[in-house]
Amino acid sequence: MDEVVKVYWQPGCSSCLKTKEFLETNNIKFESINILEDPRGFKDLEKFSLRMVPIVIKGENWANGAVFRDVAKVAEFSYDEHKMLEPNILFSKIIQINEITCSFLKQMPASKLDVILPGRPRSYRQLIYHIFNIPEVFLNYFQNDTPYTYEALLSILPDQIKNENDLYYYADDIKVRFESWWSNEGKNFDFSKPANVYYGEVSFHEVLERTAWHSGQHCRQVELLLKEKLNIIPKVALNESLFAGLPMPSNIWDNEISFSESSYDGQVKEDLSIKE
């Protein structure tokens, strides 16, 4: 009997969605396990000493869903990798995503920032902070040798960020840092060099690309949030040309959980830090 491919994921997780869509595109059947709703999820991951999603498991082999070549190896199929955009283009997109997210934040009522997203215990405020924090994690790794871990990308909201103005200041600080880094180091860096990150063996080019599409996908979610949850028409609409050349998911929120659902009201009882 053939072993079943299993995908462990959670709603609103951009890498989880990409992993599921990747397998579907390649006609790979899999068992879908939402770790926030299915009690088997945490237990299965613990067998492999794993505390993160997305994870793809087949038999005794597993891969982090963030690296498609590893997923393909575990699921036993071949595929052609896409051509990445040049680093300077990725840098430009990351800056634009920061600016557009700030525009969305300006339109969001302060009273709504702590509303919880559907299907997942994350607030609107935390989602927006996460968008700005993704490039910071990259910068901290590149400039300060801070380990690029899944804990770093949990994007736990710092105590000093108490209101929307604090988020603006934080976003601007990251933008200035990123622009300075590019001018002084990034534009002359060899991005083909291997990077030491938690999700697999990848190059700095791949990490920079993931910084762009990852923050971009969550920016798409904030735009959706404004439109569908708050009935607010964004003054600055996202143009799909911004995402041209990036390996974006087809869906914005998830392909199994509807964004129209009410706020998440469940509890994660296990003491595990699950990131996306």
Short mmCIF file of C-alpha atoms in Angstrom, two decimals:
data_model
loop_
_atom_site.label_atom_id
_atom_site.label_comp_id
_atom_site.label_asym_id
_atom_site.label_seq_id
_atom_site.Cartn_x
_atom_site.Cartn_y
_atom_site.Cartn_z
CA MET A 1 0.00 0.00 0.00
CA ASP A 2 1.36 3.41 -0.98
CA GLU A 3 2.19 5.78 1.87
CA VAL A 4 -0.01 8.85 2.07
CA VAL A 5 1.42 12.35 1.68
CA LYS A 6 0.29 14.51 4.60
CA VAL A 7 0.38 18.30 4.79
CA TYR A 8 0.27 20.03 8.17
CA TRP A 9 -0.87 23.63 7.99
CA GLN A 10 -2.85 26.45 9.60
CA PRO A 11 -5.20 29.11 8.12
CA GLY A 12 -3.73 32.39 6.92
CA CYS A 13 -0.26 30.87 6.63
CA SER A 14 1.15 31.97 3.28
CA SER A 15 3.70 29.15 3.04
CA CYS A 16 1.04 26.59 4.00
CA LEU A 17 -1.22 27.76 1.21
CA LYS A 18 1.63 27.70 -1.31
CA THR A 19 2.55 24.17 -0.26
CA LYS A 20 -0.98 22.86 -0.73
CA GLU A 21 -1.38 24.62 -4.07
CA PHE A 22 2.02 23.32 -5.21
CA LEU A 23 1.02 19.72 -4.56
CA GLU A 24 -2.38 20.21 -6.19
CA THR A 25 -0.80 21.79 -9.28
CA ASN A 26 1.42 18.73 -9.61
CA ASN A 27 -1.54 16.36 -9.16
CA ILE A 28 -0.27 14.98 -5.87
CA LYS A 29 -3.04 13.72 -3.62
CA PHE A 30 -2.51 14.47 0.06
CA GLU A 31 -4.20 14.38 3.42
CA SER A 32 -4.75 17.92 4.69
CA ILE A 33 -4.33 18.42 8.44
CA ASN A 34 -5.16 21.80 9.98
CA ILE A 35 -3.12 21.71 13.20
CA LEU A 36 -5.46 24.21 14.90
CA GLU A 37 -8.51 22.01 14.38
CA ASP A 38 -7.23 18.44 14.12
CA PRO A 39 -5.77 17.03 17.37
CA ARG A 40 -3.63 14.62 15.35
CA GLY A 41 -1.61 17.51 13.99
CA PHE A 42 0.47 18.40 17.01
CA LYS A 43 0.95 14.76 17.95
CA ASP A 44 2.18 13.80 14.49
CA LEU A 45 4.63 16.70 14.36
CA GLU A 46 5.97 15.85 17.81
CA LYS A 47 7.04 12.44 16.49
CA PHE A 48 9.52 14.28 14.27
CA SER A 49 10.40 16.86 16.96
CA LEU A 50 8.82 19.53 14.77
CA ARG A 51 7.21 22.76 15.98
CA MET A 52 6.37 24.56 12.76
CA VAL A 53 4.18 24.51 9.67
CA PRO A 54 3.93 23.89 6.79
CA ILE A 55 5.33 20.39 6.98
CA VAL A 56 4.94 17.66 4.38
CA ILE A 57 5.33 14.08 5.61
CA LYS A 58 5.36 10.79 3.76
CA GLY A 59 6.21 7.74 5.81
CA GLU A 60 9.35 8.50 7.78
CA ASN A 61 10.42 11.41 5.57
CA TRP A 62 9.46 15.04 5.93
CA ALA A 63 10.18 18.43 4.38
CA ASN A 64 9.46 22.03 5.22
CA GLY A 65 6.92 23.30 2.73
CA ALA A 66 8.94 26.46 2.14
CA VAL A 67 11.41 24.56 -0.08
CA PHE A 68 9.57 23.01 -3.02
CA ARG A 69 12.47 20.85 -4.20
CA ASP A 70 12.49 19.21 -0.77
CA VAL A 71 8.71 18.75 -0.89
CA ALA A 72 8.98 17.18 -4.35
CA LYS A 73 11.67 14.81 -3.08
CA VAL A 74 9.54 13.66 -0.14
CA ALA A 75 6.38 13.35 -2.27
CA GLU A 76 8.43 11.63 -4.99
CA PHE A 77 7.85 13.70 -8.10
CA SER A 78 9.92 16.05 -10.26
CA TYR A 79 9.23 19.63 -11.26
CA ASP A 80 10.93 22.58 -12.93
CA GLU A 81 11.97 25.41 -10.63
CA HIS A 82 10.93 28.92 -11.62
CA LYS A 83 13.35 31.69 -12.57
CA MET A 84 13.75 34.20 -9.75
CA LEU A 85 13.64 37.96 -10.27
CA GLU A 86 16.90 39.85 -9.93
CA PRO A 87 17.71 41.01 -6.36
CA ASN A 88 17.31 44.71 -7.22
CA ILE A 89 13.75 44.07 -8.40
CA LEU A 90 12.97 42.07 -5.27
CA PHE A 91 14.32 44.91 -3.13
CA SER A 92 12.06 47.40 -4.91
CA LYS A 93 9.00 45.22 -4.38
CA ILE A 94 9.72 44.82 -0.66
CA ILE A 95 9.84 48.61 -0.28
CA GLN A 96 6.58 49.04 -2.20
CA ILE A 97 4.85 46.41 -0.06
CA ASN A 98 5.95 48.28 3.08
CA GLU A 99 4.54 51.56 1.72
CA ILE A 100 1.22 50.07 0.59
CA THR A 101 0.73 48.30 3.91
CA CYS A 102 1.22 51.65 5.66
CA SER A 103 -1.48 53.09 3.42
CA PHE A 104 -3.85 50.28 4.42
CA LEU A 105 -3.03 50.83 8.08
CA LYS A 106 -3.99 54.51 7.83
CA GLN A 107 -7.49 53.50 6.74
CA MET A 108 -8.01 50.90 9.43
CA PRO A 109 -10.03 52.05 12.46
CA ALA A 110 -7.96 51.78 15.64
CA SER A 111 -10.90 50.05 17.30
CA LYS A 112 -10.57 47.15 14.86
CA LEU A 113 -6.85 46.45 15.23
CA ASP A 114 -7.32 43.79 17.88
CA VAL A 115 -10.07 41.90 16.08
CA ILE A 116 -9.05 38.28 15.49
CA LEU A 117 -8.72 36.84 12.00
CA PRO A 118 -10.91 33.95 10.81
CA GLY A 119 -9.66 30.46 11.55
CA ARG A 120 -6.53 31.60 13.35
CA PRO A 121 -5.57 33.24 16.68
CA ARG A 122 -3.92 36.32 15.15
CA SER A 123 -5.20 39.91 15.33
CA TYR A 124 -5.27 42.48 12.53
CA ARG A 125 -2.56 44.38 14.41
CA GLN A 126 -0.33 41.29 14.59
CA LEU A 127 -0.81 40.59 10.89
CA ILE A 128 0.27 44.11 9.94
CA TYR A 129 3.25 43.97 12.28
CA HIS A 130 4.23 40.65 10.71
CA ILE A 131 4.40 42.26 7.26
CA PHE A 132 6.90 44.84 8.50
CA ASN A 133 8.76 42.30 10.61
CA ILE A 134 9.51 39.84 7.79
CA PRO A 135 12.11 42.17 6.18
CA GLU A 136 13.53 42.98 9.62
CA VAL A 137 14.22 39.29 10.28
CA PHE A 138 16.11 39.20 6.97
CA LEU A 139 18.09 42.33 7.86
CA ASN A 140 18.95 41.09 11.34
CA TYR A 141 20.26 37.86 9.88
CA PHE A 142 22.24 39.55 7.11
CA GLN A 143 23.69 42.42 9.14
CA ASN A 144 23.92 41.06 12.68
CA ASP A 145 24.19 37.29 12.16
CA THR A 146 21.00 36.90 14.18
CA PRO A 147 19.82 33.31 13.60
CA TYR A 148 17.09 33.07 10.98
CA THR A 149 14.76 30.86 13.00
CA TYR A 150 11.08 30.09 12.99
CA GLU A 151 10.89 31.76 16.40
CA ALA A 152 12.13 35.00 14.85
CA LEU A 153 9.31 34.93 12.30
CA LEU A 154 6.62 34.36 14.89
CA SER A 155 6.51 38.18 14.87
CA ILE A 156 5.37 38.45 18.47
CA LEU A 157 4.17 42.00 19.00
CA PRO A 158 6.64 43.94 21.20
CA ASP A 159 5.28 45.72 24.28
CA GLN A 160 6.41 49.09 22.94
CA ILE A 161 4.09 48.86 19.93
CA LYS A 162 0.84 49.94 21.56
CA ASN A 163 -1.02 51.82 18.81
CA GLU A 164 -1.12 52.52 15.10
CA ASN A 165 1.44 55.33 15.36
CA ASP A 166 3.92 52.90 16.86
CA LEU A 167 3.34 50.62 13.87
CA TYR A 168 3.99 53.53 11.47
CA TYR A 169 7.26 54.41 13.18
CA TYR A 170 8.32 50.78 13.14
CA ALA A 171 7.45 50.39 9.46
CA ASP A 172 9.36 53.55 8.56
CA ASP A 173 12.39 52.41 10.54
CA ILE A 174 12.45 49.09 8.68
CA LYS A 175 12.05 50.84 5.34
CA VAL A 176 14.96 53.20 6.06
CA ARG A 177 17.12 50.30 7.26
CA PHE A 178 16.31 48.23 4.20
CA GLU A 179 17.10 51.09 1.81
CA SER A 180 20.38 51.80 3.62
CA TRP A 181 21.31 48.11 3.58
CA TRP A 182 20.68 47.89 -0.15
CA SER A 183 22.72 51.02 -0.93
CA ASN A 184 25.67 50.03 1.25
CA GLU A 185 25.74 46.23 1.06
CA GLY A 186 22.90 44.57 -0.78
CA LYS A 187 23.40 45.84 -4.32
CA ASN A 188 26.94 44.46 -4.47
CA PHE A 189 26.31 41.20 -2.59
CA ASP A 190 26.60 37.76 -4.17
CA PHE A 191 23.10 36.41 -3.54
CA SER A 192 24.01 32.99 -4.89
CA LYS A 193 25.80 32.29 -1.60
CA PRO A 194 24.17 29.69 0.66
CA ALA A 195 22.08 30.99 3.55
CA ASN A 196 21.70 29.33 6.93
CA VAL A 197 17.96 29.41 7.61
CA TYR A 198 15.63 27.12 9.53
CA TYR A 199 13.57 25.80 6.62
CA GLY A 200 16.22 24.17 4.44
CA GLU A 201 19.26 24.56 2.22
CA VAL A 202 18.67 27.69 0.16
CA SER A 203 20.57 30.65 -1.26
CA PHE A 204 20.41 34.26 -0.09
CA HIS A 205 18.59 34.95 -3.36
CA GLU A 206 15.85 32.52 -2.34
CA VAL A 207 15.58 34.09 1.12
CA LEU A 208 15.26 37.57 -0.41
CA GLU A 209 12.61 36.31 -2.81
CA ARG A 210 10.70 34.73 0.06
CA THR A 211 10.92 38.01 1.99
CA ALA A 212 9.21 39.71 -0.96
CA TRP A 213 6.41 37.27 -1.72
CA HIS A 214 5.80 36.40 1.95
CA SER A 215 5.24 40.03 2.98
CA GLY A 216 3.36 40.61 -0.27
CA GLN A 217 0.93 37.77 0.36
CA HIS A 218 0.07 39.15 3.79
CA CYS A 219 -0.34 42.60 2.25
CA ARG A 220 -2.94 41.05 -0.06
CA GLN A 221 -4.67 39.68 3.03
CA VAL A 222 -4.85 43.12 4.65
CA GLU A 223 -6.40 44.55 1.50
CA LEU A 224 -8.95 41.71 1.57
CA LEU A 225 -9.57 42.42 5.24
CA LEU A 226 -10.34 46.09 4.53
CA LYS A 227 -12.73 45.22 1.73
CA GLU A 228 -14.56 42.20 3.12
CA LYS A 229 -14.38 42.59 6.90
CA LEU A 230 -14.48 46.37 7.30
CA ASN A 231 -16.26 47.43 4.08
CA ILE A 232 -13.53 49.97 3.36
CA ILE A 233 -12.37 50.69 -0.18
CA PRO A 234 -8.56 51.04 -0.15
CA LYS A 235 -7.35 54.42 -1.37
CA VAL A 236 -4.28 52.71 -2.78
CA ALA A 237 -5.33 49.51 -4.50
CA LEU A 238 -2.86 46.69 -4.97
CA ASN A 239 -1.83 46.28 -8.58
CA GLU A 240 -1.10 42.73 -9.62
CA SER A 241 1.93 44.03 -11.53
CA LEU A 242 3.57 44.42 -8.12
CA PHE A 243 3.56 40.64 -7.80
CA ALA A 244 4.62 39.88 -11.37
CA GLY A 245 7.47 37.37 -11.33
CA LEU A 246 6.92 36.40 -7.68
CA PRO A 247 5.76 32.87 -6.79
CA MET A 248 2.52 34.08 -5.22
CA PRO A 249 -0.22 31.69 -4.07
CA SER A 250 -3.33 31.67 -6.24
CA ASN A 251 -5.61 32.20 -3.26
CA ILE A 252 -5.28 35.08 -0.82
CA TRP A 253 -6.41 33.59 2.49
CA ASP A 254 -6.71 29.84 2.08
CA ASN A 255 -8.08 27.20 -0.26
CA GLU A 256 -10.00 25.38 2.49
CA ILE A 257 -11.01 28.03 5.04
CA SER A 258 -13.20 30.91 3.87
CA PHE A 259 -12.21 34.46 4.80
CA SER A 260 -15.91 35.15 5.34
CA GLU A 261 -15.90 33.04 8.50
CA SER A 262 -16.08 34.74 11.87
CA SER A 263 -13.06 35.41 14.08
CA TYR A 264 -11.19 32.42 15.42
CA ASP A 265 -12.52 31.45 18.86
CA GLY A 266 -10.71 28.18 19.51
CA GLN A 267 -7.83 27.49 21.83
CA VAL A 268 -4.48 25.95 21.08
CA LYS A 269 -3.95 23.81 24.16
CA GLU A 270 -0.56 22.36 23.30
CA ASP A 271 2.45 24.43 24.33
CA LEU A 272 3.92 24.63 20.85
CA SER A 273 5.02 27.65 18.86
CA ILE A 274 3.62 27.17 15.38
CA LYS A 275 4.75 29.66 12.78
CA GLU A 276 4.10 30.16 9.13
#
